[in-house]
Coordinates of C-alpha atoms and ligand atoms in Angstrom, one line a residue:
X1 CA 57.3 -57.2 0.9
X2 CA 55.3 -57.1 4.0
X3 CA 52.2 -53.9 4.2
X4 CA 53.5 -51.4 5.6
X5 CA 50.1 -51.5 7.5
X6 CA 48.0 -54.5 8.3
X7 CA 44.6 -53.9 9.7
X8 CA 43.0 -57.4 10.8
X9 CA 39.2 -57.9 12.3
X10 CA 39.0 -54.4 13.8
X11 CA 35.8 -54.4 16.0
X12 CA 35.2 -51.0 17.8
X13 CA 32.7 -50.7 20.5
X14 CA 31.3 -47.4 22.1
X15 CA 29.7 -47.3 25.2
X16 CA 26.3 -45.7 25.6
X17 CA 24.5 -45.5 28.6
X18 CA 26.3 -48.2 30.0
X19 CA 25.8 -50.5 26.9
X20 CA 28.2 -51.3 24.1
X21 CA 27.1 -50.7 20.6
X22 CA 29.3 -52.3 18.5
X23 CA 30.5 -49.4 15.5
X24 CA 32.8 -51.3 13.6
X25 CA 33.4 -55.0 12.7
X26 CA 35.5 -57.2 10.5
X27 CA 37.2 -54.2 9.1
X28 CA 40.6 -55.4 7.4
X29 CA 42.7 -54.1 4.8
X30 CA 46.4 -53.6 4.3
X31 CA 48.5 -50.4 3.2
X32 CA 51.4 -51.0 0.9
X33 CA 54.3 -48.9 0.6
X34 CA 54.0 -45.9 -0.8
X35 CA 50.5 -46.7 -1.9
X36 CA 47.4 -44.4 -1.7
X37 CA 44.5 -45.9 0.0
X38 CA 41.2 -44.2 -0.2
X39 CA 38.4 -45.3 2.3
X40 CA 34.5 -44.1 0.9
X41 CA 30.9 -44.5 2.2
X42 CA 28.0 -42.9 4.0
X43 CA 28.3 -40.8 6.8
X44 CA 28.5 -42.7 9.8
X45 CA 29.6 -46.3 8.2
X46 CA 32.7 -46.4 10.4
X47 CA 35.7 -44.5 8.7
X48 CA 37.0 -41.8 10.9
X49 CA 36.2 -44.2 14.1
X50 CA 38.5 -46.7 12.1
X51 CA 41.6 -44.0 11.1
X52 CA 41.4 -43.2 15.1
X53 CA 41.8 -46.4 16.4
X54 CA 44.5 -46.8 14.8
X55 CA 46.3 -44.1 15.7
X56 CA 45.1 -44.7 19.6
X57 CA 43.2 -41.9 19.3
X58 CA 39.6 -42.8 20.4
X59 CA 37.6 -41.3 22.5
X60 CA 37.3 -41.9 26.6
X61 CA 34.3 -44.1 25.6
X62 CA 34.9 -46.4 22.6
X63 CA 37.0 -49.2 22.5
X64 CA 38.9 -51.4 20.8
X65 CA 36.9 -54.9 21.3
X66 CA 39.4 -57.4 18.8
X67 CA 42.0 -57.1 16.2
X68 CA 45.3 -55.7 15.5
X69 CA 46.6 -53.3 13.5
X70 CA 50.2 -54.1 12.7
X71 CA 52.8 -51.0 11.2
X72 CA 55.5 -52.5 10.4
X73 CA 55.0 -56.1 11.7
X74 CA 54.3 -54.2 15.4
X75 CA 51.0 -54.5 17.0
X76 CA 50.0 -50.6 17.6
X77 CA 47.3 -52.0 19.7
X78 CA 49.1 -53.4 22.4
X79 CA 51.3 -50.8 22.5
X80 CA 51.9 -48.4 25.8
X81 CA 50.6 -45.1 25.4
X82 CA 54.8 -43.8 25.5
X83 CA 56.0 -46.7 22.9
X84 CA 52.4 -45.5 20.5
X85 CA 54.3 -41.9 21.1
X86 CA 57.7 -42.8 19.4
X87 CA 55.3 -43.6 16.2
X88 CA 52.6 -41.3 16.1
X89 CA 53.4 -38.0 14.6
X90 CA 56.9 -39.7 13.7
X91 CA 56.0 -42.6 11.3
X92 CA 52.7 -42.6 10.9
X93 CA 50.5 -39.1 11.4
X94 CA 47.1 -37.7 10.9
X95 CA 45.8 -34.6 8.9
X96 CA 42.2 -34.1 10.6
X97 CA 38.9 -32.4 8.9
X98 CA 38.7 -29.3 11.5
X99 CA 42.0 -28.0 10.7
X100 CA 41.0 -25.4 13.9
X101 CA 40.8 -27.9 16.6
X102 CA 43.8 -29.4 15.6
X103 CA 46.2 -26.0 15.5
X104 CA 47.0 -24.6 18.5
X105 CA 45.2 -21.1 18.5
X106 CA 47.6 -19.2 20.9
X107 CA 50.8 -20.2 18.9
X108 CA 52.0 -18.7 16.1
X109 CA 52.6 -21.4 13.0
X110 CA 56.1 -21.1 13.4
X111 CA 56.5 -22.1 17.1
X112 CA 54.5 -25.3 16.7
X113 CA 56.4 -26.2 13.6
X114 CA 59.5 -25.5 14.8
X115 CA 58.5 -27.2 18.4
X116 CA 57.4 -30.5 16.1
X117 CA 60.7 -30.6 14.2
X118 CA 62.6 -30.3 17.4
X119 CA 60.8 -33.0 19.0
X120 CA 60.8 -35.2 16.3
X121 CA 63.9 -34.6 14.3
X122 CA 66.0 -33.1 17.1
X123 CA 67.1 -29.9 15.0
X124 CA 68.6 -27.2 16.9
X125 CA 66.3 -23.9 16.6
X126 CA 67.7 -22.5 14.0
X127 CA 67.9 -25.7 11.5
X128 CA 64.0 -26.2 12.7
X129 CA 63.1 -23.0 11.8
X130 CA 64.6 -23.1 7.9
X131 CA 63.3 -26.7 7.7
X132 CA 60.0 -25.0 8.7
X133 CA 60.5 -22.3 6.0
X134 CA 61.2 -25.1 3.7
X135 CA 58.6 -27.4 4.3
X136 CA 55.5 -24.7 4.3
X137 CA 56.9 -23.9 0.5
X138 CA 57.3 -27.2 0.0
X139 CA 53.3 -27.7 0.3
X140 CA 53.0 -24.4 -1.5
X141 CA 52.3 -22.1 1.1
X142 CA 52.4 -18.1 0.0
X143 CA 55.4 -16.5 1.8
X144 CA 56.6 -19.0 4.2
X145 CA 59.0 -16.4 6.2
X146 CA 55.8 -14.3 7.2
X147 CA 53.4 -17.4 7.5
X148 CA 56.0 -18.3 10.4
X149 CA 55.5 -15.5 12.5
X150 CA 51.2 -15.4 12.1
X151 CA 48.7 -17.5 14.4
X152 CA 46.3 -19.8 12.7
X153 CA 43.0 -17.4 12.7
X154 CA 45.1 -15.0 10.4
X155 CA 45.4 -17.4 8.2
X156 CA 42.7 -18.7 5.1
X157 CA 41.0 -22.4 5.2
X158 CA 43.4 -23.7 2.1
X159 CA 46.3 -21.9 4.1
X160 CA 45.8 -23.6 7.3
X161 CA 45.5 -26.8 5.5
X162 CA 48.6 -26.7 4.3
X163 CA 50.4 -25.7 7.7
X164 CA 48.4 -28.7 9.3
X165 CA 50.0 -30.7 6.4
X166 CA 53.3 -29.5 7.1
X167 CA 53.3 -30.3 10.0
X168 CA 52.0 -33.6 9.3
X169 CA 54.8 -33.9 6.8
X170 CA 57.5 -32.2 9.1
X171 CA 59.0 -36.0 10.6
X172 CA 58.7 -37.2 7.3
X173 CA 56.2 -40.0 8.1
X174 CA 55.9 -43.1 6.5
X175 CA 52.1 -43.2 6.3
X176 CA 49.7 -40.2 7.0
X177 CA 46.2 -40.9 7.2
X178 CA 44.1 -38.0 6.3
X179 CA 40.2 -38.1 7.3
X180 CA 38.4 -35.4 4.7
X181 CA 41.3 -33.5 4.8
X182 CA 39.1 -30.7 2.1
X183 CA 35.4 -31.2 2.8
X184 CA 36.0 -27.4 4.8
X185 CA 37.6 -25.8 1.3
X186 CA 36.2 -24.6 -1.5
X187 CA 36.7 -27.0 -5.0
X188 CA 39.7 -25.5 -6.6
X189 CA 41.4 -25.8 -3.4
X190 CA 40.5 -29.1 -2.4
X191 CA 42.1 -30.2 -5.7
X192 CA 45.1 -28.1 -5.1
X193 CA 45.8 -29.7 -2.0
X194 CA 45.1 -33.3 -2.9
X195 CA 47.4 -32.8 -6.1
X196 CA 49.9 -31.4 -3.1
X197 CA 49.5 -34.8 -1.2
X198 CA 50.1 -36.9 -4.2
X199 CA 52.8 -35.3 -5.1
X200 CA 54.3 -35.0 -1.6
X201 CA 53.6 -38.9 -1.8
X202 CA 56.2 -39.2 -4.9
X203 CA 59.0 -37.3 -3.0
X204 CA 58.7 -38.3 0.6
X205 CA 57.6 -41.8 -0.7
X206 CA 55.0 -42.0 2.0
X207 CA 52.0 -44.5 1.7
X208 CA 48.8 -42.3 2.4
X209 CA 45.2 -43.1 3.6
X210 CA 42.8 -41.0 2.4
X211 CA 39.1 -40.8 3.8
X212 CA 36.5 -38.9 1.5
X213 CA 33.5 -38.2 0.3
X214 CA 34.9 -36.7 -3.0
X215 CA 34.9 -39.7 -5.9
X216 CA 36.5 -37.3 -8.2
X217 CA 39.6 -37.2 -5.8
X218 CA 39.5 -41.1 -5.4
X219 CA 39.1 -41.5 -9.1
X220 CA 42.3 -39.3 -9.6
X221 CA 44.5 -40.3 -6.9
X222 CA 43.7 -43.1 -5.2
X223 CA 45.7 -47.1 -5.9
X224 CA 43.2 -49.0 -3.9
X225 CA 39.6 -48.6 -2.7
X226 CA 37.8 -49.9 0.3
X227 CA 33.9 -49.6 0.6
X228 CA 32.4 -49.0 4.0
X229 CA 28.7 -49.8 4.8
X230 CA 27.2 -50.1 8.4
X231 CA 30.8 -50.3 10.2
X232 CA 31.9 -53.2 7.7
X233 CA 34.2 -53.0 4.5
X234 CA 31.7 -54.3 2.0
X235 CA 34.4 -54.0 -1.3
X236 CA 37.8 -53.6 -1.8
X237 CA 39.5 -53.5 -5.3
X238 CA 42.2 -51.6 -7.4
X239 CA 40.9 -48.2 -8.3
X240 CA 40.1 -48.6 -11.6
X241 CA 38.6 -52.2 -10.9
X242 CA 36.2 -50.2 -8.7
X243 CA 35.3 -48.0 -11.5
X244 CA 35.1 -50.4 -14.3
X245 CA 33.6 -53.3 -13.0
X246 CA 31.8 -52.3 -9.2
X247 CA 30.6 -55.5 -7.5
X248 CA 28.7 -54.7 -4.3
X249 CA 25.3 -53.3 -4.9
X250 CA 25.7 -50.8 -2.7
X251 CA 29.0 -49.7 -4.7
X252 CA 27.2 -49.9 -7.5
X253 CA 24.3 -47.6 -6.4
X254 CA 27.1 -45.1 -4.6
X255 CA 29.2 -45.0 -8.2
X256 CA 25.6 -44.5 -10.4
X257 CA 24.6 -41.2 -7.8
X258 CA 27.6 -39.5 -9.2
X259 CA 26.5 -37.6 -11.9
X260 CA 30.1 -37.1 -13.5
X261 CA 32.7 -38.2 -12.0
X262 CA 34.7 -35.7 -13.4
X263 CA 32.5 -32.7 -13.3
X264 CA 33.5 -30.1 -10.7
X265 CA 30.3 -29.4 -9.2
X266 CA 29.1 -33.1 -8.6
X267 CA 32.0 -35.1 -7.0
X268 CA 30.5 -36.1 -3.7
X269 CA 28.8 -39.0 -3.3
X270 CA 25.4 -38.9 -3.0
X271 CA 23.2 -40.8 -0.4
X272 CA 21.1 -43.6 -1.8
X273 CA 17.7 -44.3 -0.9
X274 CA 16.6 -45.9 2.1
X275 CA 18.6 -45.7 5.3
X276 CA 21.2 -47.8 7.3
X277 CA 19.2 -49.9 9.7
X278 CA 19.5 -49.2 13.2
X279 CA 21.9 -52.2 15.6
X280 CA 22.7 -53.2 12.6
X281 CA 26.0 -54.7 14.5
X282 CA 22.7 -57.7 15.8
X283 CA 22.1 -58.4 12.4
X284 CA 23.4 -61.6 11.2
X285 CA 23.0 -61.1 7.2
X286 CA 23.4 -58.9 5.2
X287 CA 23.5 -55.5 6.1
X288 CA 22.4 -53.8 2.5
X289 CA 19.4 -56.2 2.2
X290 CA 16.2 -54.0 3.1
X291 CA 18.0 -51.4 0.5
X292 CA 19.0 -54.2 -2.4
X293 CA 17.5 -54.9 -5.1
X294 CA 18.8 -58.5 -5.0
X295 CA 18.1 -59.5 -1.6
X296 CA 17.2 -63.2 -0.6
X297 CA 16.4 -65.2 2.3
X298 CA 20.3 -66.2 2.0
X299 CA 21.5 -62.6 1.9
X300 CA 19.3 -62.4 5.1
X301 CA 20.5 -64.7 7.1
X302 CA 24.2 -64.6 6.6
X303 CA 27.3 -62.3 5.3
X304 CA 30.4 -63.8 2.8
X305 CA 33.0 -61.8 2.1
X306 CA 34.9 -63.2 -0.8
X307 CA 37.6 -62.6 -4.0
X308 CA 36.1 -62.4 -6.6
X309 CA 39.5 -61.3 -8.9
X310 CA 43.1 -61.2 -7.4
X311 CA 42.8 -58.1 -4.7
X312 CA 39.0 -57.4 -5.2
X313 CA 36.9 -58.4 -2.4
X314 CA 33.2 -58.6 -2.0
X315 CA 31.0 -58.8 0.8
X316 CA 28.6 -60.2 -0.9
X317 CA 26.7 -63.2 -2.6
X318 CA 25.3 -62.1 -5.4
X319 CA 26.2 -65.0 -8.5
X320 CA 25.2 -67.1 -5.9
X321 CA 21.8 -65.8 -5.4
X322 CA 20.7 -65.1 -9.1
X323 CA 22.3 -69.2 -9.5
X324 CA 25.1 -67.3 -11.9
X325 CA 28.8 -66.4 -12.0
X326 CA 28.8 -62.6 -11.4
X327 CA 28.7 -61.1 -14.4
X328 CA 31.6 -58.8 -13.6
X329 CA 33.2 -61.4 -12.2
Ligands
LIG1 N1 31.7 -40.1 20.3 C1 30.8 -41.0 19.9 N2 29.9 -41.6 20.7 C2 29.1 -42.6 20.3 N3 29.1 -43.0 19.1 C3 29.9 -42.5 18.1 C4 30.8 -41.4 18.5 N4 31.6 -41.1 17.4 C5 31.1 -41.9 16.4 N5 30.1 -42.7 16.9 C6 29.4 -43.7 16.1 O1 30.3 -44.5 15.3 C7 29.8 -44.7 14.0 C8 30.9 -44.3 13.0 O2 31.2 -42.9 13.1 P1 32.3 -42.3 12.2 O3 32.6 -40.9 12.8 O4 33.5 -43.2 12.1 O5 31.6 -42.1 10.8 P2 32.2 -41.6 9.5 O6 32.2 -42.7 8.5 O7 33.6 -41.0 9.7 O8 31.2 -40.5 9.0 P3 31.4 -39.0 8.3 O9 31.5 -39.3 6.9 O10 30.2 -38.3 8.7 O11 32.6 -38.4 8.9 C9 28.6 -43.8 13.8 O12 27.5 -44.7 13.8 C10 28.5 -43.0 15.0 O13 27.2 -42.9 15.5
LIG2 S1 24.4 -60.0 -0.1 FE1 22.4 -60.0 -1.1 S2 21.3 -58.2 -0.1 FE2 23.5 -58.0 0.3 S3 24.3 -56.7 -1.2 FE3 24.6 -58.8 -1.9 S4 22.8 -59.3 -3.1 FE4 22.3 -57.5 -2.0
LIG3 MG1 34.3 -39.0 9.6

């Protein structure tokens, strides 16, 4: 069966005083049906600029420079803002980190529920309104009926999380991509709402794209994992492929600054010395070099990204440069 959603050779380019800095570049990967897809990495390596370009969400002054990004066979790229409409918030929707932006502050819940069913299902008022009732105790909402009638600030961090994901969930999408959909929320929330999404993900069989900084989540709920370093993926493999046998230095150095993977207080992923080097989009190697320990003139001067095991990818050349098969290879 074809991905539900094919991303191919996304290069995103913002404009900065008049000059494009490339962001993003050779950025691919594929969502399968009903999968969940985590994206990790640094702050700043590309992800949320990546989830909004697909969507058609990007700011005035970034760009989409090449690639496409097909949902269900159909380019979303070349799309006209009013076609992009029919899918976004129908098929395919977005659960955004500042829950506050994204809630309209002089509604109440229930009206922008009930406005999105309407739109998007075409329920009469009434029918909207119980399928409102029914979806905020669907994602577990304390008292639905009065949550209806209350305007976001009334409402906790965990409980405008889950009205933003009911609302996400209220056209019953096909995919949602949700950029660190927790970070704002305290642990034992978090958790309850990512156990929410996976679960949600069983009974609306809905494919999921899940940005985060939390390995603990992506260790627990995640199918696939894609690696981002300096706008690029830099690894892609099953989740447990990732864990077991990491191939990218980088992924290797990101997976070793987690304490415990499992243990509540250390989850997120921790920076690793060094920093990301500045235009790095003018570099023709690799971009981990002046931060790995393996680096050669090779790794310098030029990128691979290759399979090294069916569905894991690696942008890197390491066997090559020690003159070995990888060793997790
Ligand atoms: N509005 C903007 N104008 C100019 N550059 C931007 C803008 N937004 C993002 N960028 C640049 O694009 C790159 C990717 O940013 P992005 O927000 O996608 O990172 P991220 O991986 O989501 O980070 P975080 O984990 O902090 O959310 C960064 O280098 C950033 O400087
Ligand atoms: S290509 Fe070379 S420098 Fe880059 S991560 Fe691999 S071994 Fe390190
Ligand atoms: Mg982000």
């Amino acid at each position: 069966m074809a991905p539900l959603l094919q991303v191919e050779n996304l290069e995103i380019v913002f404009m900065e005083d008049k000059t494009p800095t490339v962001v993003t570049d050779q950025v691919s990967f594929t969502v399968e049906q009903g999968e969940i897809l985590s994206i990790v990495g640094e702050s700043g390596c590309g992800k949320s600029v990546t989830a909004l370009s697909i969507l058609g969400l990007l700011p005035p002054n970034a760009k989409v420079n090449k690639g496409s990004v097909l949902f269900e066979g159909n380019d979303l790229l070349k799309m006209t803002e009013k076609e992009l409409d029919q899918i976004r918030g129908n098929e395919l929707t977005m659960v955004f980190q500042d829950v506050m932006n994204s809630l309209n502050p002089v509604f109440t819940i229930g009206n922008q529920l009930v406005e999105t069913i309407r739109i998007h299902m075409g329920y009469d008022k009434k029918k909207a309104k119980a399928y409102a009732q029914e979806l905020l105790d669907k994602v577990g909402m304390p008292d639905p009926k009065a949550v209806l009638a209350k305007f976001p600030h009334m409402l906790s961090g965990g409980m405008r999380q889950r009205a933003m994901i009911a609302m996400a969930l209220a056209c019953r999408p096909k995919l949602i991509i949700a950029d660190e959909p927790t970070t704002a929320l305290d642990v034992t929330i978090q958790l309850q709402i990512m156990k929410l999404l996976a679960q949600l993900r069983e009974e609306f069989q809905m494919s999921i794209v899940l940005i985060t900084h939390d390995i603990g989540v992506v260790a627990e709920l995640a199918d696939r994992v894609i690696v981002m370093y300096a706008g690029q993926c830099v690894e892609e493999a099953p989740v447990h492929q990732l864990f077991d046998r990491p191939s990218h230095p980088y992924t290797q150095a990101l997976l070793k600054s987690v304490p415990g993977i499992y243990d509540e207080k250390n989850r997120k992923l921790e920076s690793i010395p060094g920093t990301v080097p500045e235009k790095y989009h003018t570099m023709e190697g690799c971009r981990f070099a002046d931060r790995c320990p393996y680096a050669t003139d090779l790794c310098r001067n030029k990128q691979v990204y290759r399979e090294v095991k069916p569905g894991h990818f690696v942008r890197c050349h390491l066997g090559k440069v020690r003159g070995e098969e990888l060793s997790n290879g």
